[in-house]
Every structure is written in structure tokens, then in C-alpha cells.
Amino acid sequence: MASETKIVNLAEEAKLAREGVKTPSYAFTTICKSLVAGGVAGGVSRTAVAPLERLKILLQVQNPHNIKYNGTIQGLKYIWRTEGFRGLFKGNGTNCARIVPNSAVKFFSYEQASKGILQLYQKQTGNEDAQLTPVLRLGAGACAGIIAMSATYPMDMVRGRITVQTEKSPYQYRGMFHALSTVLREEGPRALYKGWLPSVIGVIPYVGLNFAVYESLKDWLVKSNPFGIVQDSELSVTTRLACGAAAGTMGQTVAYPLDVIRRRMQMVGWNHAASVIAGDGRGKVPLEYSGMIDAFRKTVRYEGFGALYKGLVPNSVKVVPSIAIAFVTYEVVKDILGVEIRISD
């Protein structure tokens, strides 16, 4: 999910619905500048942590009978040794390419969802001056996230496949458009939405828990003021970013099994599956799932409950640097473009 316009407009781990964001009413040029600033910030931050992101996906889908990646440090060294420097960033181009369209859809979806929910709320309460409550803002943010994710899901699907390609893969996607056309031709349009359901379901605990933890942590800091970090009942930007990182990490951990299942479902039906998935071991776990429940059942049966958290360590490690880099980059680009977006509570 992209971050709200008050903090880092498109930083990966913040949430649009986390604070009191009123329905946007910016001029079109300001919106475009915000999207550009957020797109650049998102691209820079994702590129900086791309090796960890790729390793996470490789750990999520690799054949348990042919282990190649066994931990964060060993996995990164193995990629460097077998694929070189470029191997660390495989799939990052497609990941960055979907930032702007995803954020644009999310931005306008949030605006429309906020308007619709506010109108229903005012009609229900009979109060024309009523404003959105935190829970309603959370709902609007979740709706926007689901719509944006659905609109750009095919790009995420092929990104997953490109990411797990290795030098030994029998067939190579040459890029995002080649991958999209190949999947359409060989597997049909429905294949572009494999793993969509667990992605949608994952939005609920991810956004909900992130919102709750962020608000609770922020309130506790304001009331207790540990280490004297609160001044005039206000938290600094750095402190709020730290709260966002902590909340994002917790939300990701709870929803993480759904992310693992999503990635595994995206690989089903890939006739030219990369060697990391098909493996060359004597025993092979069937890479066929009839649905999300079946994917959960087979993953736990063949690999144990711990398989649902494969790749969690590199995924958690990248949270803080990703948010920090995105925030700094966003602020720099925003100043260059002259975008006025106030950071406050």
C-alpha cells in the first residue's frame, strides 16, 4: 500500500488510511507532481532493497527437496556467485514500472471511496457536517488498495515469475511485455490473476493491524513521552516513520502466509518453470493447486507450518531502509517540483 500524502506519499510500508486524511482536492498539476515524486521515491527505495525482495520471493517458492537458498546472507552470496550483480536486481524493473499506475489508481480510488462512504455516513447519521471516522478512513484506504492492486495485478504476477528465473531456466521471459504476452498466449487471461484472492484477503489484516498498531504506538508515545521525544504533544517525522515501520512489520508478519501462497499460486501452470521451482532433486512437491485452500493444505502437508513464513527475514530487514530511503527521496523530489504537502498530525 502507498503511504498517505501526509508522510511519504508512496512509501511502501505506510498506509493511506493511517491518519486523518481528508478527501483530496488538489489541482491536477499538483496531483501529477505528487505522483511523479512518489514514483521516483518508490523506484529508488525498491531498487535499494531489490536484492532482499528477490531473495524473499526465491525463498517463498523454491523446491524444498533442492534447497539453493538457505538464509539471507547465504542466499545473497549464492545469487552473486551464480548470476552476478545483475542477478540481484532481476525483476526490479517490472516492480518499479507498476509504481506510478498503482499509485495513480489508488489515489483516485481513495478520493472516490472517501466521497461515497462520507455521503452514506452523513445520510445514515442525518448530519450533513459529519466527517469520516478513523475506521471509515481505514475502509476507504482498504478499498483503494484492493482496487489499485487488482488493476495492476498482472504486472505483479509476471514480476514474480521474472524474479525467480535463473541462468539455468529452460525458458526466459525477456521482459514485462514479453512475459505478459507469453502468459496470455500459453495460459489464457485468467492466469494473469493467479493468486489474486489471497492478495485481497491479505489486505484486511495487513491494513487493519497496521492502522491499529500505528495509532496505539503513537498514542502511547505521546502520553508516556519516553526519552523526551515528544515536544508540544507532537511526534517528529522520524518518530512517526519509526512507528510506521514497526506497524508495517507487524502487519506484514501476520499477513505473510497469504503472500507466500500468492507467490506459489502465481507459479502454477508455468510449463517452463525456473529450475529453482521445479528443482532437480529426486523428490518434487506437486506444483498444482486447485485454489487458495488447497495451496495452504499442500504447503503445510509437504513442508510444514514453517513454510508459510519462508523469506520473512529478508522481508523484515528491508522495511526500515525502504521507508527511510523513500521518505528522503520523496522530500527531495517534492522540493524540486515545488509540491506543497504538509507533514503533520
GROMACS .gro file of C-alpha atoms in nm:
model
  345
    1MET     CA    1   0.000   0.000   0.000
    2ALA     CA    2   0.117   0.351  -0.063
    3SER     CA    3   0.163   0.587   0.224
    4GLU     CA    4  -0.070   0.873   0.288
    5THR     CA    5   0.004   1.217   0.146
    6LYS     CA    6   0.090   1.350   0.493
    7ILE     CA    7   0.402   1.140   0.535
    8VAL     CA    8   0.562   0.961   0.240
    9ASN     CA    9   0.311   0.969  -0.039
   10LEU     CA   10   0.413   0.639  -0.191
   11ALA     CA   11   0.646   0.477   0.065
   12GLU     CA   12   0.578   0.104   0.061
   13GLU     CA   13   0.517   0.031   0.426
   14ALA     CA   14   0.298   0.327   0.528
   15LYS     CA   15  -0.076   0.325   0.474
   16LEU     CA   16  -0.302   0.578   0.306
   17ALA     CA   17  -0.568   0.531   0.574
   18ARG     CA   18  -0.346   0.550   0.878
   19GLU     CA   19  -0.411   0.910   0.982
   20GLY     CA   20  -0.673   1.179   0.941
   21VAL     CA   21  -0.655   1.234   0.570
   22LYS     CA   22  -0.934   1.440   0.428
   23THR     CA   23  -1.064   1.380   0.078
   24PRO     CA   24  -0.805   1.519  -0.165
   25SER     CA   25  -0.900   1.831  -0.360
   26TYR     CA   26  -0.566   1.915  -0.520
   27ALA     CA   27  -0.520   2.074  -0.858
   28PHE     CA   28  -0.444   1.830  -1.136
   29THR     CA   29  -0.086   1.952  -1.174
   30THR     CA   30  -0.022   1.908  -0.802
   31ILE     CA   31  -0.157   1.553  -0.818
   32CYS     CA   32   0.069   1.475  -1.113
   33LYS     CA   33   0.371   1.621  -0.934
   34SER     CA   34   0.288   1.417  -0.625
   35LEU     CA   35   0.264   1.101  -0.834
   36VAL     CA   36   0.597   1.179  -1.001
   37ALA     CA   37   0.765   1.247  -0.666
   38GLY     CA   38   0.616   0.932  -0.519
   39GLY     CA   39   0.706   0.729  -0.827
   40VAL     CA   40   1.069   0.837  -0.810
   41ALA     CA   41   1.081   0.777  -0.434
   42GLY     CA   42   0.922   0.435  -0.470
   43GLY     CA   43   1.155   0.340  -0.755
   44VAL     CA   44   1.467   0.444  -0.567
   45SER     CA   45   1.362   0.272  -0.243
   46ARG     CA   46   1.259  -0.050  -0.417
   47THR     CA   47   1.580  -0.060  -0.617
   48ALA     CA   48   1.784  -0.013  -0.299
   49VAL     CA   49   1.626  -0.319  -0.137
   50ALA     CA   50   1.570  -0.518  -0.461
   51PRO     CA   51   1.822  -0.793  -0.368
   52LEU     CA   52   1.631  -0.862  -0.045
   53GLU     CA   53   1.298  -0.856  -0.231
   54ARG     CA   54   1.421  -1.104  -0.491
   55LEU     CA   55   1.566  -1.335  -0.227
   56LYS     CA   56   1.237  -1.326  -0.037
   57ILE     CA   57   1.044  -1.449  -0.341
   58LEU     CA   58   1.304  -1.716  -0.421
   59LEU     CA   59   1.277  -1.847  -0.065
   60GLN     CA   60   0.897  -1.846  -0.086
   61VAL     CA   61   0.875  -2.068  -0.393
   62GLN     CA   62   1.189  -2.282  -0.405
   63ASN     CA   63   1.166  -2.661  -0.414
   64PRO     CA   64   1.215  -2.792  -0.058
   65HIS     CA   65   1.392  -3.102  -0.200
   66ASN     CA   66   1.651  -2.894  -0.380
   67ILE     CA   67   1.747  -2.614  -0.142
   68LYS     CA   68   1.965  -2.348  -0.305
   69TYR     CA   69   1.884  -2.052  -0.084
   70ASN     CA   70   1.925  -2.116   0.287
   71GLY     CA   71   1.908  -1.788   0.475
   72THR     CA   72   1.959  -1.422   0.396
   73ILE     CA   73   2.340  -1.396   0.381
   74GLN     CA   74   2.392  -1.733   0.210
   75GLY     CA   75   2.113  -1.660  -0.036
   76LEU     CA   76   2.255  -1.324  -0.142
   77LYS     CA   77   2.603  -1.475  -0.179
   78TYR     CA   78   2.463  -1.758  -0.389
   79ILE     CA   79   2.285  -1.518  -0.625
   80TRP     CA   80   2.602  -1.309  -0.658
   81ARG     CA   81   2.815  -1.616  -0.728
   82THR     CA   82   2.580  -1.780  -0.980
   83GLU     CA   83   2.419  -1.480  -1.152
   84GLY     CA   84   2.643  -1.186  -1.078
   85PHE     CA   85   2.549  -0.830  -0.985
   86ARG     CA   86   2.256  -0.813  -1.230
   87GLY     CA   87   2.103  -1.121  -1.072
   88LEU     CA   88   2.046  -0.929  -0.750
   89PHE     CA   89   1.809  -0.692  -0.933
   90LYS     CA   90   1.618  -0.935  -1.155
   91GLY     CA   91   1.250  -0.838  -1.171
   92ASN     CA   92   1.310  -0.494  -1.022
   93GLY     CA   93   1.232  -0.311  -1.348
   94THR     CA   94   0.882  -0.458  -1.360
   95ASN     CA   95   0.837  -0.389  -0.989
   96CYS     CA   96   0.925  -0.022  -1.040
   97ALA     CA   97   0.717   0.007  -1.360
   98ARG     CA   98   0.393  -0.060  -1.171
   99ILE     CA   99   0.450   0.206  -0.903
  100VAL     CA  100   0.301   0.505  -1.086
  101PRO     CA  101  -0.009   0.331  -1.232
  102ASN     CA  102  -0.073   0.158  -0.900
  103SER     CA  103  -0.039   0.482  -0.707
  104ALA     CA  104  -0.250   0.680  -0.955
  105VAL     CA  105  -0.534   0.429  -0.932
  106LYS     CA  106  -0.503   0.420  -0.553
  107PHE     CA  107  -0.500   0.800  -0.526
  108PHE     CA  108  -0.820   0.849  -0.725
  109SER     CA  109  -0.987   0.536  -0.584
  110TYR     CA  110  -0.931   0.667  -0.233
  111GLU     CA  111  -1.085   1.000  -0.328
  112GLN     CA  112  -1.396   0.840  -0.476
  113ALA     CA  113  -1.429   0.583  -0.196
  114SER     CA  114  -1.397   0.858   0.066
  115LYS     CA  115  -1.668   1.064  -0.103
  116GLY     CA  116  -1.904   0.769  -0.134
  117ILE     CA  117  -1.853   0.646   0.222
  118LEU     CA  118  -1.886   1.000   0.361
  119GLN     CA  119  -2.215   1.056   0.178
  120LEU     CA  120  -2.356   0.728   0.311
  121TYR     CA  121  -2.234   0.810   0.662
  122GLN     CA  122  -2.389   1.159   0.654
  123LYS     CA  123  -2.717   1.018   0.524
  124GLN     CA  124  -2.722   0.745   0.789
  125THR     CA  125  -2.645   0.981   1.078
  126GLY     CA  126  -2.857   1.265   0.943
  127ASN     CA  127  -2.566   1.501   1.000
  128GLU     CA  128  -2.451   1.680   0.685
  129ASP     CA  129  -2.143   1.812   0.867
  130ALA     CA  130  -2.024   1.466   0.977
  131GLN     CA  131  -1.666   1.374   0.888
  132LEU     CA  132  -1.507   1.037   0.824
  133THR     CA  133  -1.410   0.845   1.139
  134PRO     CA  134  -1.074   0.662   1.158
  135VAL     CA  135  -1.249   0.330   1.091
  136LEU     CA  136  -1.425   0.470   0.783
  137ARG     CA  137  -1.098   0.614   0.657
  138LEU     CA  138  -0.946   0.273   0.707
  139GLY     CA  139  -1.225   0.122   0.498
  140ALA     CA  140  -1.171   0.377   0.221
  141GLY     CA  141  -0.798   0.307   0.224
  142ALA     CA  142  -0.856  -0.068   0.208
  143CYS     CA  143  -1.096  -0.028  -0.086
  144ALA     CA  144  -0.846   0.190  -0.269
  145GLY     CA  145  -0.570  -0.060  -0.202
  146ILE     CA  146  -0.775  -0.353  -0.335
  147ILE     CA  147  -0.880  -0.163  -0.649
  148ALA     CA  148  -0.524  -0.049  -0.724
  149MET     CA  149  -0.381  -0.392  -0.656
  150SER     CA  150  -0.639  -0.555  -0.884
  151ALA     CA  151  -0.577  -0.306  -1.165
  152THR     CA  152  -0.202  -0.371  -1.170
  153TYR     CA  153  -0.205  -0.735  -1.056
  154PRO     CA  154  -0.099  -0.882  -1.395
  155MET     CA  155   0.223  -0.679  -1.368
  156ASP     CA  156   0.287  -0.820  -1.022
  157MET     CA  157   0.214  -1.172  -1.141
  158VAL     CA  158   0.471  -1.165  -1.422
  159ARG     CA  159   0.715  -0.980  -1.197
  160GLY     CA  160   0.707  -1.280  -0.966
  161ARG     CA  161   0.791  -1.515  -1.250
  162ILE     CA  162   1.067  -1.295  -1.389
  163THR     CA  163   1.214  -1.265  -1.042
  164VAL     CA  164   1.257  -1.641  -0.994
  165GLN     CA  165   1.419  -1.700  -1.333
  166THR     CA  166   1.777  -1.818  -1.308
  167GLU     CA  167   2.052  -1.873  -1.563
  168LYS     CA  168   1.952  -2.240  -1.574
  169SER     CA  169   1.586  -2.171  -1.651
  170PRO     CA  170   1.486  -2.359  -1.969
  171TYR     CA  171   1.287  -2.061  -2.094
  172GLN     CA  172   1.348  -1.692  -2.034
  173TYR     CA  173   1.097  -1.409  -2.020
  174ARG     CA  174   1.276  -1.122  -2.190
  175GLY     CA  175   1.083  -0.853  -2.003
  176MET     CA  176   0.745  -0.747  -1.869
  177PHE     CA  177   0.563  -0.719  -2.203
  178HIS     CA  178   0.710  -1.043  -2.334
  179ALA     CA  179   0.605  -1.217  -2.012
  180LEU     CA  180   0.251  -1.075  -2.030
  181SER     CA  181   0.206  -1.181  -2.393
  182THR     CA  182   0.354  -1.526  -2.328
  183VAL     CA  183   0.127  -1.593  -2.030
  184LEU     CA  184  -0.176  -1.475  -2.229
  185ARG     CA  185  -0.088  -1.696  -2.523
  186GLU     CA  186   0.004  -2.010  -2.330
  187GLU     CA  187  -0.221  -1.995  -2.023
  188GLY     CA  188  -0.504  -1.755  -2.102
  189PRO     CA  189  -0.613  -1.422  -1.946
  190ARG     CA  190  -0.724  -1.579  -1.615
  191ALA     CA  191  -0.365  -1.685  -1.549
  192LEU     CA  192  -0.269  -1.319  -1.503
  193TYR     CA  193  -0.478  -1.317  -1.183
  194LYS     CA  194  -0.345  -1.633  -1.022
  195GLY     CA  195  -0.303  -1.567  -0.651
  196TRP     CA  196  -0.537  -1.266  -0.658
  197LEU     CA  197  -0.769  -1.396  -0.385
  198PRO     CA  198  -0.507  -1.436  -0.108
  199SER     CA  199  -0.378  -1.091  -0.207
  200VAL     CA  200  -0.720  -0.936  -0.147
  201ILE     CA  201  -0.776  -1.126   0.177
  202GLY     CA  202  -0.431  -1.021   0.295
  203VAL     CA  203  -0.527  -0.654   0.267
  204ILE     CA  204  -0.764  -0.684   0.565
  205PRO     CA  205  -0.520  -0.795   0.839
  206TYR     CA  206  -0.233  -0.604   0.680
  207VAL     CA  207  -0.405  -0.266   0.667
  208GLY     CA  208  -0.618  -0.320   0.977
  209LEU     CA  209  -0.338  -0.429   1.207
  210ASN     CA  210  -0.101  -0.169   1.066
  211PHE     CA  211  -0.357   0.105   1.137
  212ALA     CA  212  -0.428  -0.019   1.490
  213VAL     CA  213  -0.063  -0.067   1.586
  214TYR     CA  214   0.042   0.267   1.440
  215GLU     CA  215  -0.228   0.462   1.623
  216SER     CA  216  -0.174   0.275   1.952
  217LEU     CA  217   0.203   0.320   1.937
  218LYS     CA  218   0.169   0.688   1.852
  219ASP     CA  219  -0.077   0.749   2.139
  220TRP     CA  220   0.147   0.564   2.386
  221LEU     CA  221   0.449   0.771   2.288
  222VAL     CA  222   0.256   1.097   2.323
  223LYS     CA  223   0.125   1.001   2.668
  224SER     CA  224   0.438   0.844   2.817
  225ASN     CA  225   0.699   1.057   2.632
  226PRO     CA  226   0.991   0.814   2.673
  227PHE     CA  227   1.338   0.967   2.630
  228GLY     CA  228   1.173   1.308   2.588
  229ILE     CA  229   1.098   1.251   2.219
  230VAL     CA  230   0.764   1.434   2.231
  231GLN     CA  231   0.764   1.812   2.206
  232ASP     CA  232   0.441   2.012   2.244
  233SER     CA  233   0.238   1.691   2.214
  234GLU     CA  234   0.383   1.635   1.867
  235LEU     CA  235   0.590   1.347   1.733
  236SER     CA  236   0.874   1.421   1.493
  237VAL     CA  237   0.865   1.291   1.137
  238THR     CA  238   1.142   1.044   1.219
  239THR     CA  239   0.949   0.907   1.518
  240ARG     CA  240   0.631   0.868   1.312
  241LEU     CA  241   0.825   0.690   1.040
  242ALA     CA  242   0.966   0.456   1.305
  243CYS     CA  243   0.612   0.389   1.427
  244GLY     CA  244   0.509   0.321   1.069
  245ALA     CA  245   0.797   0.079   1.021
  246ALA     CA  246   0.707  -0.109   1.340
  247ALA     CA  247   0.340  -0.124   1.246
  248GLY     CA  248   0.421  -0.227   0.890
  249THR     CA  249   0.649  -0.506   1.007
  250MET     CA  250   0.381  -0.644   1.239
  251GLY     CA  251   0.111  -0.620   0.973
  252GLN     CA  252   0.333  -0.796   0.720
  253THR     CA  253   0.418  -1.074   0.964
  254VAL     CA  254   0.054  -1.156   1.032
  255ALA     CA  255  -0.045  -1.145   0.664
  256TYR     CA  256   0.277  -1.307   0.540
  257PRO     CA  257   0.142  -1.663   0.488
  258LEU     CA  258  -0.105  -1.521   0.237
  259ASP     CA  259   0.185  -1.361   0.049
  260VAL     CA  260   0.366  -1.696   0.032
  261ILE     CA  261   0.054  -1.869  -0.101
  262ARG     CA  262   0.001  -1.588  -0.354
  263ARG     CA  263   0.352  -1.632  -0.494
  264ARG     CA  264   0.317  -2.009  -0.515
  265MET     CA  265  -0.017  -1.985  -0.693
  266GLN     CA  266   0.138  -1.746  -0.946
  267MET     CA  267   0.380  -2.020  -1.049
  268VAL     CA  268   0.114  -2.283  -1.120
  269GLY     CA  269   0.076  -2.371  -1.487
  270TRP     CA  270   0.419  -2.236  -1.583
  271ASN     CA  271   0.535  -2.503  -1.827
  272HIS     CA  272   0.887  -2.362  -1.837
  273ALA     CA  273   0.920  -2.315  -1.463
  274ALA     CA  274   1.257  -2.195  -1.343
  275SER     CA  275   1.490  -2.457  -1.200
  276VAL     CA  276   1.455  -2.302  -0.856
  277ILE     CA  277   1.088  -2.405  -0.853
  278ALA     CA  278   1.085  -2.734  -1.044
  279GLY     CA  279   1.416  -2.832  -0.889
  280ASP     CA  280   1.633  -3.119  -0.996
  281GLY     CA  281   1.607  -3.322  -0.679
  282ARG     CA  282   1.471  -3.673  -0.672
  283GLY     CA  283   1.157  -3.571  -0.486
  284LYS     CA  284   0.937  -3.294  -0.613
  285VAL     CA  285   0.640  -3.134  -0.440
  286PRO     CA  286   0.347  -3.111  -0.685
  287LEU     CA  287   0.317  -2.755  -0.811
  288GLU     CA  288  -0.056  -2.784  -0.874
  289TYR     CA  289  -0.317  -2.614  -0.660
  290SER     CA  290  -0.692  -2.615  -0.717
  291GLY     CA  291  -0.728  -2.297  -0.513
  292MET     CA  292  -0.608  -2.099  -0.215
  293ILE     CA  293  -0.719  -2.355   0.048
  294ASP     CA  294  -0.556  -2.636  -0.146
  295ALA     CA  295  -0.234  -2.435  -0.169
  296PHE     CA  296  -0.233  -2.385   0.209
  297ARG     CA  297  -0.307  -2.752   0.270
  298LYS     CA  298  -0.037  -2.886   0.039
  299THR     CA  299   0.226  -2.639   0.158
  300VAL     CA  300   0.175  -2.733   0.523
  301ARG     CA  301   0.145  -3.106   0.446
  302TYR     CA  302   0.464  -3.133   0.240
  303GLU     CA  303   0.681  -2.869   0.407
  304GLY     CA  304   0.537  -2.797   0.749
  305PHE     CA  305   0.386  -2.486   0.902
  306GLY     CA  306   0.718  -2.300   0.888
  307ALA     CA  307   0.699  -2.295   0.508
  308LEU     CA  308   0.430  -2.027   0.535
  309TYR     CA  309   0.697  -1.790   0.667
  310LYS     CA  310   0.977  -1.861   0.421
  311GLY     CA  311   1.151  -1.537   0.328
  312LEU     CA  312   1.018  -1.344   0.628
  313VAL     CA  313   1.365  -1.241   0.749
  314PRO     CA  314   1.480  -1.058   0.432
  315ASN     CA  315   1.130  -0.914   0.401
  316SER     CA  316   1.151  -0.767   0.753
  317VAL     CA  317   1.508  -0.644   0.708
  318LYS     CA  318   1.411  -0.427   0.411
  319VAL     CA  319   1.124  -0.243   0.584
  320VAL     CA  320   1.321   0.030   0.766
  321PRO     CA  321   1.569   0.118   0.487
  322SER     CA  322   1.288   0.110   0.232
  323ILE     CA  323   1.077   0.363   0.423
  324ALA     CA  324   1.373   0.584   0.510
  325ILE     CA  325   1.504   0.597   0.153
  326ALA     CA  326   1.156   0.655   0.011
  327PHE     CA  327   1.090   0.939   0.253
  328VAL     CA  328   1.418   1.120   0.191
  329THR     CA  329   1.389   1.079  -0.187
  330TYR     CA  330   1.027   1.191  -0.187
  331GLU     CA  331   1.110   1.506   0.009
  332VAL     CA  332   1.397   1.593  -0.227
  333VAL     CA  333   1.193   1.541  -0.545
  334LYS     CA  334   0.893   1.718  -0.391
  335ASP     CA  335   1.106   2.024  -0.318
  336ILE     CA  336   1.247   2.022  -0.671
  337LEU     CA  337   0.898   2.005  -0.822
  338GLY     CA  338   0.756   2.257  -0.573
  339VAL     CA  339   0.491   2.025  -0.433
  340GLU     CA  340   0.340   2.156  -0.112
  341ILE     CA  341   0.232   1.863   0.103
  342ARG     CA  342   0.219   1.934   0.472
  343ILE     CA  343   0.354   1.681   0.719
  344SER     CA  344   0.152   1.691   1.036
  345ASP     CA  345  -0.085   1.502   1.256
   0.00000   0.00000   0.00000
